[in-house]
PDB file of C-alpha atoms in Angstrom:
ATOM      1  CA  MET A  30     -96.792 -24.868  16.456  1.00  0.00           C
ATOM      2  CA  ASN A  31     -93.828 -25.260  18.719  1.00  0.00           C
ATOM      3  CA  ILE A  32     -92.634 -28.245  16.734  1.00  0.00           C
ATOM      4  CA  GLN A  33     -92.797 -26.258  13.461  1.00  0.00           C
ATOM      5  CA  LEU A  34     -90.905 -23.388  15.065  1.00  0.00           C
ATOM      6  CA  GLN A  35     -88.260 -25.785  16.321  1.00  0.00           C
ATOM      7  CA  ILE A  36     -87.886 -27.341  12.863  1.00  0.00           C
ATOM      8  CA  SER A  37     -87.680 -23.927  11.261  1.00  0.00           C
ATOM      9  CA  THR A  38     -85.007 -22.857  13.735  1.00  0.00           C
ATOM     10  CA  GLU A  39     -83.010 -26.005  13.151  1.00  0.00           C
ATOM     11  CA  LYS A  40     -83.136 -25.433   9.383  1.00  0.00           C
ATOM     12  CA  LEU A  41     -81.964 -21.868   9.804  1.00  0.00           C
ATOM     13  CA  LEU A  42     -79.120 -23.008  12.049  1.00  0.00           C
ATOM     14  CA  GLU A  43     -78.125 -25.716   9.595  1.00  0.00           C
ATOM     15  CA  LYS A  44     -78.156 -23.211   6.760  1.00  0.00           C
ATOM     16  CA  TYR A  45     -76.176 -20.725   8.838  1.00  0.00           C
ATOM     17  CA  PHE A  46     -73.524 -23.207   9.876  1.00  0.00           C
ATOM     18  CA  SER A  47     -73.368 -24.604   6.360  1.00  0.00           C
ATOM     19  CA  GLU A  48     -72.740 -21.140   4.937  1.00  0.00           C
ATOM     20  CA  TYR A  49     -70.299 -20.385   7.792  1.00  0.00           C
ATOM     21  CA  LYS A  50     -68.416 -23.584   7.042  1.00  0.00           C
ATOM     22  CA  GLU A  51     -68.171 -22.653   3.373  1.00  0.00           C
ATOM     23  CA  TYR A  52     -66.970 -19.142   4.233  1.00  0.00           C
ATOM     24  CA  HIS A  53     -64.516 -20.613   6.717  1.00  0.00           C
ATOM     25  CA  GLN A  54     -63.162 -22.962   4.053  1.00  0.00           C
ATOM     26  CA  TYR A  55     -62.847 -20.110   1.556  1.00  0.00           C
ATOM     27  CA  ALA A  56     -61.067 -17.955   4.135  1.00  0.00           C
ATOM     28  CA  LEU A  57     -58.740 -20.778   5.094  1.00  0.00           C
ATOM     29  CA  PHE A  58     -58.031 -21.493   1.418  1.00  0.00           C
ATOM     30  CA  ALA A  59     -57.322 -17.793   0.799  1.00  0.00           C
ATOM     31  CA  ILE A  60     -54.971 -17.673   3.783  1.00  0.00           C
ATOM     32  CA  ILE A  61     -53.124 -20.752   2.500  1.00  0.00           C
ATOM     33  CA  ILE A  62     -52.782 -19.164  -0.954  1.00  0.00           C
ATOM     34  CA  LEU A  63     -51.526 -15.899   0.586  1.00  0.00           C
ATOM     35  CA  MET A  64     -49.037 -17.698   2.800  1.00  0.00           C
ATOM     36  CA  SER A  65     -47.824 -19.816  -0.089  1.00  0.00           C
ATOM     37  CA  SER A  66     -47.481 -16.732  -2.284  1.00  0.00           C
ATOM     38  CA  TYR A  67     -45.591 -14.919   0.469  1.00  0.00           C
ATOM     39  CA  GLN A  68     -43.236 -17.868   0.968  1.00  0.00           C
ATOM     40  CA  ILE A  69     -42.594 -18.093  -2.786  1.00  0.00           C
ATOM     41  CA  TRP A  70     -41.967 -14.336  -2.951  1.00  0.00           C
ATOM     42  CA  GLN A  71     -39.723 -14.538   0.106  1.00  0.00           C
ATOM     43  CA  ALA A  72     -37.749 -17.433  -1.407  1.00  0.00           C
ATOM     44  CA  ILE A  73     -37.309 -15.508  -4.682  1.00  0.00           C
ATOM     45  CA  PHE A  74     -36.318 -12.334  -2.806  1.00  0.00           C
ATOM     46  CA  VAL A  75     -33.800 -14.161  -0.605  1.00  0.00           C
ATOM     47  CA  SER A  76     -32.422 -16.014  -3.626  1.00  0.00           C
ATOM     48  CA  LYS A  77     -31.909 -12.750  -5.515  1.00  0.00           C
ATOM     49  CA  LYS A  78     -30.355 -11.180  -2.430  1.00  0.00           C
ATOM     50  CA  ILE A  79     -27.933 -14.078  -2.066  1.00  0.00           C
ATOM     51  CA  GLU A  80     -27.027 -13.894  -5.760  1.00  0.00           C
ATOM     52  CA  LYS A  81     -26.380 -10.158  -5.432  1.00  0.00           C
ATOM     53  CA  LEU A  82     -24.214 -10.742  -2.364  1.00  0.00           C
ATOM     54  CA  LYS A  83     -22.301 -13.438  -4.233  1.00  0.00           C
ATOM     55  CA  ALA A  84     -21.789 -11.090  -7.193  1.00  0.00           C
ATOM     56  CA  ASP A  85     -20.641  -8.259  -4.896  1.00  0.00           C
ATOM     57  CA  LEU A  86     -18.309 -10.640  -3.058  1.00  0.00           C
ATOM     58  CA  LYS A  87     -16.872 -11.825  -6.365  1.00  0.00           C
ATOM     59  CA  LYS A  88     -16.270  -8.238  -7.458  1.00  0.00           C
ATOM     60  CA  SER A  89     -14.610  -7.483  -4.113  1.00  0.00           C
ATOM     61  CA  GLU A  90     -12.422 -10.565  -4.450  1.00  0.00           C
ATOM     62  CA  ILE A  91     -11.387  -9.540  -7.966  1.00  0.00           C
ATOM     63  CA  LYS A  92     -10.638  -5.982  -6.836  1.00  0.00           C
ATOM     64  CA  PHE A  93      -8.675  -7.237  -3.832  1.00  0.00           C
ATOM     65  CA  SER A  94      -6.786  -9.721  -5.994  1.00  0.00           C
ATOM     66  CA  ARG A  95      -5.831  -6.989  -8.476  1.00  0.00           C
ATOM     67  CA  PHE A  96      -4.799  -4.615  -5.692  1.00  0.00           C
ATOM     68  CA  HIS A  97      -2.888  -7.434  -3.977  1.00  0.00           C
ATOM     69  CA  ASN A  98      -0.938  -8.208  -7.161  1.00  0.00           C
ATOM     70  CA  MET A  99      -0.301  -4.522  -7.829  1.00  0.00           C
ATOM     71  CA  GLN A 100       1.068  -4.131  -4.297  1.00  0.00           C
ATOM     72  CA  ILE A 101       3.416  -7.070  -4.778  1.00  0.00           C
ATOM     73  CA  ASP A 102       4.695  -5.634  -8.082  1.00  0.00           C
ATOM     74  CA  ALA A 103       5.140  -2.169  -6.537  1.00  0.00           C
ATOM     75  CA  LEU A 104       7.057  -3.530  -3.549  1.00  0.00           C
ATOM     76  CA  LYS A 105       9.352  -5.536  -5.808  1.00  0.00           C
ATOM     77  CA  ILE A 106      10.172  -2.426  -7.854  1.00  0.00           C
ATOM     78  CA  ILE A 107      10.705  -0.270  -4.756  1.00  0.00           C
ATOM     79  CA  TYR A 108      12.834  -2.874  -3.013  1.00  0.00           C
ATOM     80  CA  ASP A 109      15.048  -3.301  -6.071  1.00  0.00           C
ATOM     81  CA  ARG A 110      15.681   0.466  -6.229  1.00  0.00           C
ATOM     82  CA  ILE A 111      16.407   0.670  -2.494  1.00  0.00           C
ATOM     83  CA  VAL A 112      18.951  -2.157  -2.685  1.00  0.00           C
ATOM     84  CA  THR A 113      20.763  -0.409  -5.551  1.00  0.00           C
ATOM     85  CA  PHE A 114      20.706   2.880  -3.638  1.00  0.00           C
ATOM     86  CA  HIS A 115      21.953   1.075  -0.525  1.00  0.00           C
ATOM     87  CA  TYR A 116      25.043  -0.036  -2.451  1.00  0.00           C
ATOM     88  CA  LYS A 117      25.635   3.488  -3.779  1.00  0.00           C
ATOM     89  CA  ASN A 118      25.269   4.953  -0.294  1.00  0.00           C
ATOM     90  CA  HIS A 119      27.673   2.448   1.252  1.00  0.00           C
ATOM     91  CA  ARG A 120      30.295   2.861  -1.492  1.00  0.00           C
ATOM     92  CA  LEU A 121      30.159   6.629  -1.146  1.00  0.00           C
ATOM     93  CA  PHE A 122      30.521   6.885   2.619  1.00  0.00           C
ATOM     94  CA  SER A 123      32.648   3.754   3.189  1.00  0.00           C
ATOM     95  CA  PRO A 124      34.955   3.859   0.160  1.00  0.00           C
ATOM     96  CA  LYS A 125      37.682   1.332  -0.588  1.00  0.00           C
ATOM     97  CA  SER A 126      39.538   3.943  -2.603  1.00  0.00           C
ATOM     98  CA  THR A 127      39.531   7.726  -2.522  1.00  0.00           C
ATOM     99  CA  GLY A 128      40.301  10.476  -4.988  1.00  0.00           C
ATOM    100  CA  HIS A 129      39.028  13.807  -6.223  1.00  0.00           C
ATOM    101  CA  SER A 130      37.382  12.508  -9.416  1.00  0.00           C
ATOM    102  CA  ILE A 131      36.246   9.301  -7.682  1.00  0.00           C
ATOM    103  CA  LEU A 132      34.447  11.295  -4.976  1.00  0.00           C
ATOM    104  CA  LYS A 133      32.733  13.512  -7.558  1.00  0.00           C
ATOM    105  CA  ARG A 134      31.611  10.487  -9.569  1.00  0.00           C
ATOM    106  CA  LYS A 135      30.258   8.672  -6.525  1.00  0.00           C
ATOM    107  CA  ILE A 136      28.337  11.732  -5.346  1.00  0.00           C
ATOM    108  CA  ASN A 137      26.766  12.149  -8.789  1.00  0.00           C
ATOM    109  CA  GLU A 138      25.878   8.451  -8.899  1.00  0.00           C
ATOM    110  CA  TRP A 139      24.360   8.748  -5.412  1.00  0.00           C
ATOM    111  CA  HIS A 140      22.238  11.718  -6.500  1.00  0.00           C
ATOM    112  CA  ALA A 141      21.057   9.971  -9.671  1.00  0.00           C
ATOM    113  CA  GLU A 142      20.011   6.844  -7.772  1.00  0.00           C
ATOM    114  CA  PHE A 143      18.375   8.866  -4.987  1.00  0.00           C
ATOM    115  CA  GLU A 144      16.219  10.720  -7.516  1.00  0.00           C
ATOM    116  CA  ILE A 145      15.099   7.378  -8.996  1.00  0.00           C
ATOM    117  CA  VAL A 146      14.233   6.016  -5.538  1.00  0.00           C
ATOM    118  CA  ILE A 147      12.179   9.087  -4.607  1.00  0.00           C
ATOM    119  CA  ASP A 148      10.441   9.107  -7.984  1.00  0.00           C
ATOM    120  CA  THR A 149       9.562   5.416  -7.521  1.00  0.00           C
ATOM    121  CA  PHE A 150       8.199   6.084  -4.032  1.00  0.00           C
ATOM    122  CA  HIS A 151       5.954   8.871  -5.278  1.00  0.00           C
ATOM    123  CA  ARG A 152       4.659   6.857  -8.248  1.00  0.00           C
ATOM    124  CA  GLU A 153       3.854   3.776  -6.135  1.00  0.00           C
ATOM    125  CA  ARG A 154       2.725   5.698  -3.050  1.00  0.00           C
ATOM    126  CA  ILE A 155      -0.992   4.877  -3.437  1.00  0.00           C
ATOM    127  CA  LEU A 156      -0.200   1.155  -3.157  1.00  0.00           C
ATOM    128  CA  LEU A 157       1.822   1.381   0.052  1.00  0.00           C
ATOM    129  CA  PRO A 158       0.313   0.733   3.518  1.00  0.00           C
ATOM    130  CA  LEU A 159       0.485   3.451   6.177  1.00  0.00           C
ATOM    131  CA  GLU A 160       3.132   1.604   8.184  1.00  0.00           C
ATOM    132  CA  LEU A 161       5.496   1.755   5.191  1.00  0.00           C
ATOM    133  CA  LEU A 162       4.588   5.339   4.267  1.00  0.00           C
ATOM    134  CA  GLU A 163       5.676   6.498   7.721  1.00  0.00           C
ATOM    135  CA  ILE A 164       9.193   5.086   7.407  1.00  0.00           C
ATOM    136  CA  VAL A 165       9.389   6.212   3.757  1.00  0.00           C
ATOM    137  CA  LYS A 166       8.744   9.758   4.991  1.00  0.00           C
ATOM    138  CA  ILE A 167      11.584   9.411   7.531  1.00  0.00           C
ATOM    139  CA  PHE A 168      13.821   8.010   4.777  1.00  0.00           C
ATOM    140  CA  GLU A 169      13.016  10.852   2.378  1.00  0.00           C
ATOM    141  CA  ASN A 170      13.498  13.628   4.963  1.00  0.00           C
ATOM    142  CA  ASN A 171      16.848  12.232   6.106  1.00  0.00           C
ATOM    143  CA  PHE A 172      18.259  11.702   2.635  1.00  0.00           C
ATOM    144  CA  GLN A 173      17.039  15.049   1.327  1.00  0.00           C
ATOM    145  CA  LYS A 174      19.245  16.641   3.986  1.00  0.00           C
ATOM    146  CA  ILE A 175      22.157  14.410   2.928  1.00  0.00           C
ATOM    147  CA  SER A 176      21.542  15.491  -0.665  1.00  0.00           C
ATOM    148  CA  VAL A 177      21.922  19.135   0.367  1.00  0.00           C
ATOM    149  CA  ARG A 178      25.179  18.333   2.178  1.00  0.00           C
ATOM    150  CA  LEU A 179      26.547  16.463  -0.847  1.00  0.00           C
ATOM    151  CA  ASN A 180      25.667  19.357  -3.141  1.00  0.00           C
ATOM    152  CA  GLU A 181      27.749  21.585  -0.885  1.00  0.00           C
ATOM    153  CA  GLU A 182      30.642  19.133  -1.178  1.00  0.00           C
ATOM    154  CA  LEU A 183      30.329  19.018  -4.970  1.00  0.00           C
ATOM    155  CA  GLN A 184      30.356  22.803  -5.082  1.00  0.00           C
ATOM    156  CA  SER A 185      33.475  22.854  -2.916  1.00  0.00           C
ATOM    157  CA  LEU A 186      35.236  20.426  -5.284  1.00  0.00           C
ATOM    158  CA  SER A 187      34.174  22.509  -8.297  1.00  0.00           C
ATOM    159  CA  ASP A 188      35.430  25.675  -6.605  1.00  0.00           C
ATOM    160  CA  LEU A 189      38.801  23.978  -6.068  1.00  0.00           C
ATOM    161  CA  GLU A 190      38.969  23.110  -9.759  1.00  0.00           C
ATOM    162  CA  GLU A 191      38.081  26.661 -10.686  1.00  0.00           C
ATOM    163  CA  VAL A 192      40.753  28.132  -8.429  1.00  0.00           C
ATOM    164  CA  ASN A 193      43.361  25.871 -10.031  1.00  0.00           C
ATOM    165  CA  GLN A 194      41.737  26.248 -13.468  1.00  0.00           C
ATOM    166  CA  SER A 195      42.056  22.494 -13.971  1.00  0.00           C
ATOM    167  CA  ILE A 196      40.377  19.170 -13.245  1.00  0.00           C
ATOM    168  CA  ASP A 197      43.747  17.392 -13.231  1.00  0.00           C
ATOM    169  CA  GLU A 198      44.418  16.034  -9.729  1.00  0.00           C
ATOM    170  CA  GLN A 199      48.179  16.448 -10.130  1.00  0.00           C
ATOM    171  CA  ILE A 200      47.747  20.155 -10.768  1.00  0.00           C
ATOM    172  CA  ILE A 201      45.213  20.605  -7.960  1.00  0.00           C
ATOM    173  CA  TYR A 202      46.970  18.503  -5.305  1.00  0.00           C
ATOM    174  CA  VAL A 203      50.572  18.319  -6.634  1.00  0.00           C
ATOM    175  CA  ASN A 204      50.945  14.657  -5.632  1.00  0.00           C
ATOM    176  CA  GLU A 205      48.850  11.594  -4.722  1.00  0.00           C
ATOM    177  CA  GLU A 206      49.654  11.796  -1.004  1.00  0.00           C
ATOM    178  CA  GLU A 207      48.278  15.341  -0.780  1.00  0.00           C
ATOM    179  CA  GLU A 208      45.198  14.331  -2.734  1.00  0.00           C
ATOM    180  CA  ASP A 209      44.669  11.274  -0.531  1.00  0.00           C
ATOM    181  CA  GLU A 210      44.932  13.327   2.676  1.00  0.00           C
ATOM    182  CA  ALA A 211      42.609  16.039   1.342  1.00  0.00           C
ATOM    183  CA  ILE A 212      39.911  13.575   0.257  1.00  0.00           C
ATOM    184  CA  LYS A 213      40.177  11.643   3.530  1.00  0.00           C
ATOM    185  CA  PHE A 214      39.603  14.916   5.369  1.00  0.00           C
ATOM    186  CA  ARG A 215      36.517  15.563   3.248  1.00  0.00           C
ATOM    187  CA  MET A 216      35.185  12.037   3.880  1.00  0.00           C
ATOM    188  CA  ASN A 217      35.698  12.390   7.648  1.00  0.00           C
ATOM    189  CA  SER A 218      33.814  15.664   7.558  1.00  0.00           C
ATOM    190  CA  LEU A 219      30.952  14.038   5.619  1.00  0.00           C
ATOM    191  CA  ASN A 220      30.742  11.069   7.970  1.00  0.00           C
ATOM    192  CA  GLU A 221      30.450  13.362  10.978  1.00  0.00           C
ATOM    193  CA  ASN A 222      27.121  14.600   9.621  1.00  0.00           C
ATOM    194  CA  GLU A 223      24.261  13.208  11.758  1.00  0.00           C
ATOM    195  CA  ASN A 224      22.037  12.419   8.776  1.00  0.00           C
ATOM    196  CA  ILE A 225      24.859  10.520   7.080  1.00  0.00           C
ATOM    197  CA  LYS A 226      25.547   8.652  10.332  1.00  0.00           C
ATOM    198  CA  ASN A 227      21.904   7.537  10.408  1.00  0.00           C
ATOM    199  CA  SER A 228      21.710   6.681   6.707  1.00  0.00           C
ATOM    200  CA  GLU A 229      22.719   3.020   6.988  1.00  0.00           C
ATOM    201  CA  LYS A 230      20.302   2.380   9.863  1.00  0.00           C
ATOM    202  CA  ILE A 231      17.373   4.041   8.079  1.00  0.00           C
ATOM    203  CA  ILE A 232      17.926   2.095   4.852  1.00  0.00           C
ATOM    204  CA  ARG A 233      18.142  -1.199   6.749  1.00  0.00           C
ATOM    205  CA  GLU A 234      14.952  -0.429   8.686  1.00  0.00           C
ATOM    206  CA  LEU A 235      13.086   0.375   5.487  1.00  0.00           C
ATOM    207  CA  ARG A 236      14.328  -2.789   3.800  1.00  0.00           C
ATOM    208  CA  ALA A 237      13.310  -4.870   6.835  1.00  0.00           C
ATOM    209  CA  LYS A 238       9.803  -3.326   6.849  1.00  0.00           C
ATOM    210  CA  ILE A 239       9.317  -4.040   3.157  1.00  0.00           C
ATOM    211  CA  GLU A 240      10.625  -7.596   3.534  1.00  0.00           C
ATOM    212  CA  LYS A 241       8.214  -8.252   6.430  1.00  0.00           C
ATOM    213  CA  TYR A 242       5.191  -6.778   4.664  1.00  0.00           C
ATOM    214  CA  PHE A 243       6.046  -8.580   1.432  1.00  0.00           C
ATOM    215  CA  ALA A 244       6.310 -11.907   3.285  1.00  0.00           C
ATOM    216  CA  GLU A 245       2.792 -11.365   4.699  1.00  0.00           C
ATOM    217  CA  LEU A 246       1.404 -10.593   1.235  1.00  0.00           C
ATOM    218  CA  VAL A 247       2.712 -13.784  -0.374  1.00  0.00           C
ATOM    219  CA  LYS A 248       1.710 -16.199   2.419  1.00  0.00           C
TER     220      LYS A 248
END
């Protein structure tokens, strides 16, 4: 009886462990499949993420490249206008020759070039870095005040013509010596203006800033 019970128990245990082993194998197989599936999914996800990052980086590079080239073009245009204006400014306030009509012409040329420079600044403003915008603001404020002073001088010259009812220098000034002295007096008065005194320095500082920034862009 005991022997039969022992045999029966052993059979039950064998059956139990056999079934347990099968379940264990199934579970292990399922875990392997799940882990493999997860790794495949993870690899696909990471691959897609990397591709997206590459695409975004490429777009950023293209945008930066376009902006970079636009900045270079804008700086070249601005610098060209500033150099031309620099010449006009120097010829006006440090003239080799003086005269009533010469002074009027140079003031008008100065105004025309100044308007072009300011217009160029405003059109290209969105492409300029903050460090340049700060000195551009100083430039604009200073030269706007000079513009006002030059308008006053033009009005004074026009008033003189109106009083004499002529634009002929010989009628207005009688002789060249008188004209020369009168225009020299006007030029001395202009050059005593603080904004005009600072004009050369401000232009040179702006040119130097643009040259430095441009050199960094094209490295």
